[in-house]
Amino acid sequence: MSQILLIHSSVHGYTQKICDYLQHQLAEQDQQVTVSSLSDAPDLAQFDKIFIGASIRHGKHRPALYQFIETHRAELESKPSGFFSVSLVARKPHKNTPETNTYMQQFLNQSAWKPKLLQVFGGNLDYQGYGAMDRNIIRFIMWLTKGPTDPNTQVEYTDWHKVDQFAQQIIEA
C-alpha cells in the first residue's frame, strides 16, 4: 500500500474533480490517497508517490505550478511521480495524448521536472459557470477551434475510462 499525494492546480475546480475521482479509484485498490490544492500541499516527504494535475487558463498552466515544481523538484524526482494536464483542447482526438497536446509539450519545454508518467484529459465546458470575461474569451476560442459556442453549453469532455487507466498506472508506478 502506497501513500499517494494528488495535487491539483485548478481554476474552476474541474482538475480537483478529476483528482477526487482518482482518489476514489485508488482507495478502492487499498491505496492511501491525499488530495490537496497546489497552494495547500502538505510536506511531500510524507508520501511515496506524488502526482500533479493542472488546468489550462487562457492558453497556459498557471505560474504557481512552475514555482511549486522548482521549489520541490528534488522531492518530485526522488520518487514515483507524474503529471496530467486538463484542457478543452484535449477534447480533440488528435490533441489528447501527451505527445500531441500542445499544452503538455509547452509544459515539458518550460519545466525542469520531466515526469515519466504523463497524461492529458479533456476538460469541462460550462459557460454559465464562468464570469463574463472568461465566458466571452472561451466562446471566441471555441469558435476559432470549431467547438460549441452556445452560451448555455455544459459538457464534460473527460474520458473517464482514460482516467481509470491513469489510476492503474499510478498504482504500478
Short mmCIF file of N, CA and C in Angstrom, two decimals:
data_model
loop_
_atom_site.label_atom_id
_atom_site.label_comp_id
_atom_site.label_asym_id
_atom_site.label_seq_id
_atom_site.Cartn_x
_atom_site.Cartn_y
_atom_site.Cartn_z
N MET A 1 0.84 -1.18 0.00
CA MET A 1 0.00 0.00 0.00
C MET A 1 0.89 1.24 0.00
N SER A 2 0.59 2.16 -0.89
CA SER A 2 1.37 3.39 -1.03
C SER A 2 0.63 4.57 -0.42
N GLN A 3 1.41 5.53 0.03
CA GLN A 3 0.89 6.83 0.43
C GLN A 3 1.02 7.73 -0.80
N ILE A 4 -0.09 8.09 -1.39
CA ILE A 4 -0.10 8.84 -2.65
C ILE A 4 -0.65 10.24 -2.41
N LEU A 5 0.02 11.23 -2.98
CA LEU A 5 -0.44 12.61 -2.94
C LEU A 5 -0.86 13.04 -4.33
N LEU A 6 -2.09 13.52 -4.45
CA LEU A 6 -2.61 14.10 -5.70
C LEU A 6 -2.77 15.59 -5.47
N ILE A 7 -2.02 16.37 -6.21
CA ILE A 7 -2.04 17.83 -6.09
C ILE A 7 -2.73 18.40 -7.32
N HIS A 8 -3.62 19.35 -7.11
CA HIS A 8 -4.29 19.97 -8.25
C HIS A 8 -4.04 21.47 -8.29
N SER A 9 -3.87 21.96 -9.50
CA SER A 9 -3.82 23.38 -9.80
C SER A 9 -5.04 23.63 -10.66
N SER A 10 -6.09 24.13 -10.04
CA SER A 10 -7.40 24.21 -10.69
C SER A 10 -7.97 25.61 -10.54
N VAL A 11 -8.58 26.13 -11.60
CA VAL A 11 -9.19 27.46 -11.56
C VAL A 11 -10.67 27.35 -11.24
N HIS A 12 -11.39 26.52 -11.97
CA HIS A 12 -12.83 26.38 -11.79
C HIS A 12 -13.21 25.09 -11.06
N GLY A 13 -12.22 24.35 -10.57
CA GLY A 13 -12.48 23.17 -9.76
C GLY A 13 -12.55 21.85 -10.51
N TYR A 14 -12.40 21.86 -11.83
CA TYR A 14 -12.56 20.62 -12.57
C TYR A 14 -11.36 19.69 -12.41
N THR A 15 -10.17 20.23 -12.34
CA THR A 15 -8.99 19.39 -12.11
C THR A 15 -9.08 18.75 -10.73
N GLN A 16 -9.61 19.48 -9.77
CA GLN A 16 -9.84 18.90 -8.45
C GLN A 16 -10.85 17.76 -8.55
N LYS A 17 -11.88 17.92 -9.38
CA LYS A 17 -12.87 16.85 -9.56
C LYS A 17 -12.18 15.58 -10.08
N ILE A 18 -11.26 15.74 -11.01
CA ILE A 18 -10.53 14.58 -11.54
C ILE A 18 -9.67 13.96 -10.43
N CYS A 19 -9.02 14.79 -9.62
CA CYS A 19 -8.21 14.26 -8.51
C CYS A 19 -9.09 13.53 -7.50
N ASP A 20 -10.27 14.07 -7.21
CA ASP A 20 -11.18 13.39 -6.28
C ASP A 20 -11.63 12.05 -6.84
N TYR A 21 -11.88 12.01 -8.14
CA TYR A 21 -12.25 10.75 -8.79
C TYR A 21 -11.10 9.74 -8.71
N LEU A 22 -9.88 10.21 -8.99
CA LEU A 22 -8.71 9.34 -8.88
C LEU A 22 -8.55 8.82 -7.44
N GLN A 23 -8.77 9.69 -6.48
CA GLN A 23 -8.68 9.28 -5.07
C GLN A 23 -9.64 8.13 -4.80
N HIS A 24 -10.85 8.25 -5.27
CA HIS A 24 -11.85 7.19 -5.07
C HIS A 24 -11.40 5.89 -5.74
N GLN A 25 -10.93 5.98 -6.98
CA GLN A 25 -10.50 4.79 -7.70
C GLN A 25 -9.31 4.12 -7.01
N LEU A 26 -8.38 4.92 -6.54
CA LEU A 26 -7.19 4.38 -5.88
C LEU A 26 -7.53 3.80 -4.51
N ALA A 27 -8.43 4.44 -3.79
CA ALA A 27 -8.84 3.94 -2.48
C ALA A 27 -9.51 2.57 -2.61
N GLU A 28 -10.23 2.36 -3.70
CA GLU A 28 -10.84 1.05 -3.94
C GLU A 28 -9.78 -0.04 -4.14
N GLN A 29 -8.56 0.37 -4.44
CA GLN A 29 -7.45 -0.57 -4.63
C GLN A 29 -6.53 -0.55 -3.39
N ASP A 30 -7.09 -0.13 -2.26
CA ASP A 30 -6.39 -0.11 -0.97
C ASP A 30 -5.18 0.81 -0.93
N GLN A 31 -5.23 1.89 -1.67
CA GLN A 31 -4.16 2.89 -1.63
C GLN A 31 -4.59 4.01 -0.68
N GLN A 32 -3.64 4.57 0.04
CA GLN A 32 -3.89 5.72 0.91
C GLN A 32 -3.63 6.97 0.08
N VAL A 33 -4.65 7.79 -0.11
CA VAL A 33 -4.54 8.93 -1.02
C VAL A 33 -4.97 10.22 -0.33
N THR A 34 -4.15 11.24 -0.51
CA THR A 34 -4.46 12.59 -0.05
C THR A 34 -4.58 13.48 -1.27
N VAL A 35 -5.63 14.30 -1.30
CA VAL A 35 -5.82 15.28 -2.38
C VAL A 35 -5.61 16.66 -1.77
N SER A 36 -4.85 17.48 -2.48
CA SER A 36 -4.54 18.81 -1.98
C SER A 36 -4.45 19.79 -3.14
N SER A 37 -4.77 21.04 -2.83
CA SER A 37 -4.52 22.09 -3.82
C SER A 37 -3.02 22.39 -3.83
N LEU A 38 -2.58 22.97 -4.89
CA LEU A 38 -1.17 23.35 -5.02
C LEU A 38 -0.76 24.29 -3.89
N SER A 39 -1.62 25.22 -3.55
CA SER A 39 -1.28 26.22 -2.53
C SER A 39 -1.28 25.66 -1.11
N ASP A 40 -1.95 24.52 -0.89
CA ASP A 40 -2.03 23.94 0.45
C ASP A 40 -1.34 22.58 0.55
N ALA A 41 -0.43 22.29 -0.34
CA ALA A 41 0.20 20.97 -0.38
C ALA A 41 0.94 20.69 0.93
N PRO A 42 0.75 19.48 1.46
CA PRO A 42 1.48 19.10 2.68
C PRO A 42 2.94 18.79 2.35
N ASP A 43 3.68 18.43 3.37
CA ASP A 43 5.09 18.05 3.22
C ASP A 43 5.19 16.84 2.30
N LEU A 44 5.86 16.99 1.18
CA LEU A 44 5.95 15.92 0.19
C LEU A 44 6.71 14.70 0.70
N ALA A 45 7.54 14.89 1.71
CA ALA A 45 8.33 13.78 2.25
C ALA A 45 7.45 12.69 2.87
N GLN A 46 6.22 13.01 3.22
CA GLN A 46 5.30 12.05 3.84
C GLN A 46 4.77 11.01 2.86
N PHE A 47 4.99 11.22 1.56
CA PHE A 47 4.34 10.41 0.54
C PHE A 47 5.32 9.58 -0.26
N ASP A 48 4.84 8.41 -0.71
CA ASP A 48 5.64 7.52 -1.54
C ASP A 48 5.58 7.92 -3.01
N LYS A 49 4.45 8.48 -3.42
CA LYS A 49 4.22 8.86 -4.82
C LYS A 49 3.50 10.21 -4.85
N ILE A 50 3.85 11.02 -5.86
CA ILE A 50 3.27 12.35 -5.98
C ILE A 50 2.86 12.58 -7.43
N PHE A 51 1.62 13.01 -7.60
CA PHE A 51 1.10 13.29 -8.94
C PHE A 51 0.43 14.65 -8.93
N ILE A 52 0.69 15.42 -9.96
CA ILE A 52 0.16 16.78 -10.06
C ILE A 52 -0.74 16.88 -11.30
N GLY A 53 -1.90 17.47 -11.12
CA GLY A 53 -2.80 17.76 -12.22
C GLY A 53 -2.99 19.27 -12.32
N ALA A 54 -2.96 19.79 -13.53
CA ALA A 54 -3.08 21.24 -13.72
C ALA A 54 -3.96 21.55 -14.91
N SER A 55 -4.78 22.57 -14.73
CA SER A 55 -5.65 23.01 -15.82
C SER A 55 -4.97 24.12 -16.62
N ILE A 56 -5.54 24.34 -17.77
CA ILE A 56 -5.09 25.42 -18.65
C ILE A 56 -6.02 26.61 -18.46
N ARG A 57 -5.44 27.78 -18.32
CA ARG A 57 -6.22 29.02 -18.24
C ARG A 57 -5.63 29.99 -19.23
N HIS A 58 -6.45 30.41 -20.17
CA HIS A 58 -6.02 31.35 -21.21
C HIS A 58 -4.75 30.88 -21.92
N GLY A 59 -4.72 29.59 -22.21
CA GLY A 59 -3.64 29.02 -23.00
C GLY A 59 -2.38 28.66 -22.25
N LYS A 60 -2.42 28.68 -20.91
CA LYS A 60 -1.19 28.40 -20.15
C LYS A 60 -1.52 27.68 -18.85
N HIS A 61 -0.54 26.93 -18.36
CA HIS A 61 -0.60 26.47 -16.98
C HIS A 61 -0.25 27.67 -16.11
N ARG A 62 -0.77 27.70 -14.92
CA ARG A 62 -0.56 28.84 -14.03
C ARG A 62 0.89 28.93 -13.57
N PRO A 63 1.42 30.15 -13.42
CA PRO A 63 2.81 30.33 -12.98
C PRO A 63 3.11 29.64 -11.64
N ALA A 64 2.14 29.58 -10.75
CA ALA A 64 2.36 28.94 -9.44
C ALA A 64 2.75 27.47 -9.60
N LEU A 65 2.28 26.83 -10.68
CA LEU A 65 2.64 25.43 -10.93
C LEU A 65 4.16 25.31 -11.13
N TYR A 66 4.70 26.16 -11.96
CA TYR A 66 6.14 26.11 -12.24
C TYR A 66 6.96 26.48 -10.99
N GLN A 67 6.46 27.42 -10.21
CA GLN A 67 7.15 27.80 -8.97
C GLN A 67 7.16 26.62 -7.99
N PHE A 68 6.03 25.93 -7.87
CA PHE A 68 5.94 24.77 -6.99
C PHE A 68 6.93 23.69 -7.43
N ILE A 69 6.95 23.43 -8.72
CA ILE A 69 7.85 22.39 -9.25
C ILE A 69 9.31 22.76 -8.99
N GLU A 70 9.65 24.01 -9.20
CA GLU A 70 11.04 24.43 -8.97
C GLU A 70 11.41 24.27 -7.49
N THR A 71 10.50 24.64 -6.61
CA THR A 71 10.75 24.52 -5.17
C THR A 71 10.89 23.07 -4.73
N HIS A 72 10.11 22.18 -5.33
CA HIS A 72 10.04 20.78 -4.88
C HIS A 72 10.62 19.78 -5.88
N ARG A 73 11.40 20.26 -6.80
CA ARG A 73 11.90 19.40 -7.88
C ARG A 73 12.66 18.18 -7.37
N ALA A 74 13.54 18.38 -6.41
CA ALA A 74 14.34 17.26 -5.90
C ALA A 74 13.43 16.18 -5.32
N GLU A 75 12.43 16.56 -4.58
CA GLU A 75 11.49 15.59 -3.99
C GLU A 75 10.69 14.89 -5.08
N LEU A 76 10.24 15.64 -6.08
CA LEU A 76 9.47 15.05 -7.19
C LEU A 76 10.31 14.04 -7.97
N GLU A 77 11.59 14.32 -8.11
CA GLU A 77 12.47 13.44 -8.87
C GLU A 77 12.96 12.24 -8.06
N SER A 78 12.78 12.27 -6.75
CA SER A 78 13.32 11.22 -5.90
C SER A 78 12.36 10.05 -5.69
N LYS A 79 11.15 10.17 -6.20
CA LYS A 79 10.15 9.12 -6.00
C LYS A 79 9.23 9.04 -7.20
N PRO A 80 8.44 7.99 -7.32
CA PRO A 80 7.50 7.91 -8.45
C PRO A 80 6.58 9.14 -8.45
N SER A 81 6.49 9.76 -9.60
CA SER A 81 5.67 10.96 -9.71
C SER A 81 5.18 11.10 -11.15
N GLY A 82 4.23 11.98 -11.33
CA GLY A 82 3.70 12.18 -12.67
C GLY A 82 2.90 13.45 -12.75
N PHE A 83 2.47 13.75 -13.96
CA PHE A 83 1.77 15.00 -14.25
C PHE A 83 0.66 14.75 -15.25
N PHE A 84 -0.49 15.40 -15.03
CA PHE A 84 -1.53 15.40 -16.06
C PHE A 84 -2.04 16.82 -16.26
N SER A 85 -2.41 17.09 -17.49
CA SER A 85 -2.91 18.40 -17.88
C SER A 85 -4.36 18.25 -18.31
N VAL A 86 -5.18 19.25 -17.96
CA VAL A 86 -6.60 19.24 -18.28
C VAL A 86 -6.90 20.47 -19.12
N SER A 87 -7.48 20.23 -20.31
CA SER A 87 -7.80 21.36 -21.18
C SER A 87 -8.94 21.01 -22.13
N LEU A 88 -9.56 22.04 -22.67
CA LEU A 88 -10.61 21.83 -23.66
C LEU A 88 -10.02 21.40 -25.00
N VAL A 89 -8.77 21.76 -25.26
CA VAL A 89 -8.12 21.34 -26.50
C VAL A 89 -8.04 19.81 -26.56
N ALA A 90 -7.88 19.19 -25.39
CA ALA A 90 -7.75 17.73 -25.34
C ALA A 90 -9.06 17.01 -25.68
N ARG A 91 -10.11 17.76 -25.99
CA ARG A 91 -11.36 17.13 -26.44
C ARG A 91 -11.18 16.56 -27.84
N LYS A 92 -10.18 17.04 -28.56
CA LYS A 92 -9.96 16.62 -29.94
C LYS A 92 -9.08 15.37 -29.98
N PRO A 93 -9.48 14.37 -30.75
CA PRO A 93 -8.72 13.12 -30.79
C PRO A 93 -7.24 13.28 -31.16
N HIS A 94 -6.91 14.24 -31.98
CA HIS A 94 -5.51 14.42 -32.38
C HIS A 94 -4.74 15.35 -31.43
N LYS A 95 -5.36 15.70 -30.29
CA LYS A 95 -4.69 16.56 -29.30
C LYS A 95 -4.84 16.01 -27.88
N ASN A 96 -5.17 14.73 -27.76
CA ASN A 96 -5.49 14.18 -26.44
C ASN A 96 -4.46 13.19 -25.90
N THR A 97 -3.24 13.29 -26.37
CA THR A 97 -2.15 12.47 -25.81
C THR A 97 -1.01 13.41 -25.40
N PRO A 98 -0.16 12.98 -24.49
CA PRO A 98 0.96 13.83 -24.11
C PRO A 98 1.84 14.23 -25.30
N GLU A 99 1.96 13.33 -26.28
CA GLU A 99 2.81 13.61 -27.44
C GLU A 99 2.17 14.61 -28.42
N THR A 100 0.85 14.67 -28.46
CA THR A 100 0.17 15.51 -29.45
C THR A 100 -0.47 16.76 -28.86
N ASN A 101 -0.47 16.89 -27.56
CA ASN A 101 -1.12 18.03 -26.92
C ASN A 101 -0.14 19.19 -26.78
N THR A 102 -0.46 20.30 -27.36
CA THR A 102 0.40 21.48 -27.36
C THR A 102 0.72 21.94 -25.94
N TYR A 103 -0.28 21.93 -25.07
CA TYR A 103 -0.05 22.40 -23.71
C TYR A 103 0.89 21.49 -22.93
N MET A 104 0.79 20.20 -23.15
CA MET A 104 1.72 19.28 -22.50
C MET A 104 3.13 19.51 -23.03
N GLN A 105 3.26 19.71 -24.32
CA GLN A 105 4.57 19.95 -24.89
C GLN A 105 5.16 21.26 -24.37
N GLN A 106 4.32 22.29 -24.22
CA GLN A 106 4.78 23.56 -23.62
C GLN A 106 5.25 23.33 -22.20
N PHE A 107 4.47 22.54 -21.44
CA PHE A 107 4.85 22.24 -20.06
C PHE A 107 6.23 21.58 -20.02
N LEU A 108 6.41 20.56 -20.85
CA LEU A 108 7.68 19.84 -20.84
C LEU A 108 8.85 20.73 -21.25
N ASN A 109 8.61 21.69 -22.13
CA ASN A 109 9.66 22.62 -22.54
C ASN A 109 9.98 23.65 -21.44
N GLN A 110 8.97 24.01 -20.64
CA GLN A 110 9.16 25.06 -19.63
C GLN A 110 9.55 24.53 -18.26
N SER A 111 9.30 23.28 -18.00
CA SER A 111 9.54 22.72 -16.68
C SER A 111 10.88 21.98 -16.63
N ALA A 112 11.60 22.21 -15.55
CA ALA A 112 12.85 21.46 -15.34
C ALA A 112 12.55 20.01 -14.95
N TRP A 113 11.39 19.77 -14.36
CA TRP A 113 10.96 18.43 -13.97
C TRP A 113 10.42 17.71 -15.19
N LYS A 114 10.90 16.51 -15.43
CA LYS A 114 10.45 15.70 -16.57
C LYS A 114 9.83 14.41 -16.04
N PRO A 115 8.58 14.46 -15.60
CA PRO A 115 7.96 13.26 -15.05
C PRO A 115 7.84 12.14 -16.09
N LYS A 116 7.99 10.91 -15.61
CA LYS A 116 7.88 9.76 -16.52
C LYS A 116 6.44 9.45 -16.87
N LEU A 117 5.53 9.64 -15.92
CA LEU A 117 4.12 9.35 -16.15
C LEU A 117 3.39 10.64 -16.49
N LEU A 118 2.90 10.70 -17.72
CA LEU A 118 2.20 11.89 -18.23
C LEU A 118 0.84 11.48 -18.78
N GLN A 119 -0.13 12.40 -18.67
CA GLN A 119 -1.41 12.15 -19.30
C GLN A 119 -2.10 13.48 -19.57
N VAL A 120 -3.05 13.44 -20.49
CA VAL A 120 -3.83 14.60 -20.89
C VAL A 120 -5.30 14.21 -20.84
N PHE A 121 -6.11 15.06 -20.22
CA PHE A 121 -7.55 14.81 -20.15
C PHE A 121 -8.32 16.00 -20.69
N GLY A 122 -9.41 15.71 -21.38
CA GLY A 122 -10.32 16.76 -21.80
C GLY A 122 -10.98 17.38 -20.59
N GLY A 123 -11.26 18.66 -20.66
CA GLY A 123 -11.83 19.36 -19.52
C GLY A 123 -13.34 19.49 -19.60
N ASN A 124 -13.84 20.46 -18.89
CA ASN A 124 -15.27 20.71 -18.75
C ASN A 124 -15.59 22.07 -19.34
N LEU A 125 -16.58 22.13 -20.20
CA LEU A 125 -17.03 23.39 -20.77
C LEU A 125 -18.37 23.74 -20.13
N ASP A 126 -18.38 24.81 -19.34
CA ASP A 126 -19.58 25.22 -18.64
C ASP A 126 -19.67 26.74 -18.69
N TYR A 127 -20.22 27.25 -19.79
CA TYR A 127 -20.26 28.70 -19.98
C TYR A 127 -20.94 29.43 -18.83
N GLN A 128 -21.99 28.85 -18.27
CA GLN A 128 -22.71 29.52 -17.18
C GLN A 128 -21.90 29.57 -15.89
N GLY A 129 -20.90 28.72 -15.78
CA GLY A 129 -20.06 28.71 -14.59
C GLY A 129 -18.91 29.71 -14.64
N TYR A 130 -18.75 30.40 -15.77
CA TYR A 130 -17.66 31.37 -15.94
C TYR A 130 -18.18 32.78 -15.75
N GLY A 131 -17.27 33.67 -15.38
CA GLY A 131 -17.59 35.09 -15.38
C GLY A 131 -17.71 35.58 -16.81
N ALA A 132 -18.23 36.78 -16.98
CA ALA A 132 -18.49 37.32 -18.32
C ALA A 132 -17.23 37.36 -19.19
N MET A 133 -16.12 37.80 -18.65
CA MET A 133 -14.90 37.89 -19.46
C MET A 133 -14.43 36.51 -19.90
N ASP A 134 -14.34 35.57 -18.95
CA ASP A 134 -13.91 34.22 -19.31
C ASP A 134 -14.87 33.58 -20.31
N ARG A 135 -16.15 33.76 -20.08
CA ARG A 135 -17.16 33.17 -20.98
C ARG A 135 -16.93 33.66 -22.42
N ASN A 136 -16.70 34.96 -22.58
CA ASN A 136 -16.50 35.50 -23.92
C ASN A 136 -15.18 35.06 -24.54
N ILE A 137 -14.14 35.01 -23.75
CA ILE A 137 -12.84 34.55 -24.25
C ILE A 137 -12.94 33.09 -24.69
N ILE A 138 -13.54 32.26 -23.85
CA ILE A 138 -13.64 30.84 -24.18
C ILE A 138 -14.56 30.62 -25.37
N ARG A 139 -15.64 31.37 -25.45
CA ARG A 139 -16.53 31.24 -26.63
C ARG A 139 -15.78 31.60 -27.90
N PHE A 140 -14.95 32.64 -27.84
CA PHE A 140 -14.18 33.03 -29.02
C PHE A 140 -13.19 31.92 -29.39
N ILE A 141 -12.50 31.38 -28.40
CA ILE A 141 -11.56 30.29 -28.67
C ILE A 141 -12.29 29.09 -29.24
N MET A 142 -13.46 28.77 -28.69
CA MET A 142 -14.23 27.63 -29.21
C MET A 142 -14.71 27.92 -30.63
N TRP A 143 -15.05 29.14 -30.92
CA TRP A 143 -15.45 29.50 -32.29
C TRP A 143 -14.27 29.27 -33.24
N LEU A 144 -13.08 29.70 -32.82
CA LEU A 144 -11.88 29.52 -33.65
C LEU A 144 -11.56 28.05 -33.87
N THR A 145 -11.80 27.22 -32.84
CA THR A 145 -11.44 25.81 -32.90
C THR A 145 -12.63 24.91 -33.26
N LYS A 146 -13.71 25.54 -33.72
CA LYS A 146 -14.90 24.82 -34.17
C LYS A 146 -15.57 24.00 -33.06
N GLY A 147 -15.56 24.56 -31.85
CA GLY A 147 -16.24 23.94 -30.73
C GLY A 147 -17.58 24.60 -30.48
N PRO A 148 -18.33 24.15 -29.48
CA PRO A 148 -19.64 24.73 -29.20
C PRO A 148 -19.53 26.15 -28.64
N THR A 149 -20.37 27.03 -29.13
CA THR A 149 -20.36 28.43 -28.69
C THR A 149 -21.67 28.86 -28.05
N ASP A 150 -22.67 28.00 -28.02
CA ASP A 150 -23.94 28.34 -27.38
C ASP A 150 -23.66 28.64 -25.91
N PRO A 151 -24.05 29.82 -25.41
CA PRO A 151 -23.73 30.19 -24.03
C PRO A 151 -24.37 29.31 -22.96
N ASN A 152 -25.28 28.44 -23.35
CA ASN A 152 -25.90 27.52 -22.39
C ASN A 152 -25.21 26.15 -22.38
N THR A 153 -24.16 26.00 -23.16
CA THR A 153 -23.46 24.72 -23.26
C THR A 153 -22.83 24.33 -21.93
N GLN A 154 -23.03 23.08 -21.57
CA GLN A 154 -22.33 22.47 -20.44
C GLN A 154 -22.03 21.04 -20.85
N VAL A 155 -20.73 20.73 -21.03
CA VAL A 155 -20.35 19.39 -21.47
C VAL A 155 -18.99 19.01 -20.88
N GLU A 156 -18.90 17.79 -20.38
CA GLU A 156 -17.63 17.25 -19.91
C GLU A 156 -16.98 16.49 -21.06
N TYR A 157 -15.75 16.84 -21.35
CA TYR A 157 -15.01 16.15 -22.42
C TYR A 157 -14.06 15.10 -21.86
N THR A 158 -14.11 14.85 -20.58
CA THR A 158 -13.21 13.90 -19.94
C THR A 158 -13.57 12.47 -20.31
N ASP A 159 -12.57 11.73 -20.72
CA ASP A 159 -12.72 10.30 -20.96
C ASP A 159 -12.41 9.61 -19.63
N TRP A 160 -13.47 9.25 -18.90
CA TRP A 160 -13.29 8.70 -17.56
C TRP A 160 -12.63 7.32 -17.60
N HIS A 161 -12.79 6.60 -18.68
CA HIS A 161 -12.08 5.32 -18.82
C HIS A 161 -10.57 5.57 -18.86
N LYS A 162 -10.17 6.64 -19.52
CA LYS A 162 -8.75 7.01 -19.57
C LYS A 162 -8.25 7.42 -18.19
N VAL A 163 -9.10 8.07 -17.40
CA VAL A 163 -8.74 8.42 -16.03
C VAL A 163 -8.55 7.14 -15.20
N ASP A 164 -9.44 6.15 -15.41
CA ASP A 164 -9.29 4.86 -14.73
C ASP A 164 -7.95 4.20 -15.08
N GLN A 165 -7.57 4.28 -16.34
CA GLN A 165 -6.29 3.71 -16.77
C GLN A 165 -5.13 4.44 -16.10
N PHE A 166 -5.26 5.74 -15.97
CA PHE A 166 -4.21 6.53 -15.30
C PHE A 166 -4.11 6.12 -13.83
N ALA A 167 -5.23 5.86 -13.18
CA ALA A 167 -5.20 5.40 -11.79
C ALA A 167 -4.41 4.10 -11.69
N GLN A 168 -4.60 3.21 -12.63
CA GLN A 168 -3.86 1.94 -12.63
C GLN A 168 -2.36 2.19 -12.83
N GLN A 169 -2.03 3.14 -13.69
CA GLN A 169 -0.62 3.48 -13.90
C GLN A 169 0.00 4.08 -12.63
N ILE A 170 -0.78 4.83 -11.88
CA ILE A 170 -0.30 5.37 -10.61
C ILE A 170 0.04 4.23 -9.65
N ILE A 171 -0.83 3.25 -9.57
CA ILE A 171 -0.58 2.10 -8.69
C ILE A 171 0.70 1.37 -9.10
N GLU A 172 0.89 1.22 -10.40
CA GLU A 172 2.04 0.48 -10.91
C GLU A 172 3.35 1.27 -10.91
N ALA A 173 3.25 2.58 -10.71
CA ALA A 173 4.46 3.44 -10.76
C ALA A 173 5.41 3.12 -9.61
#
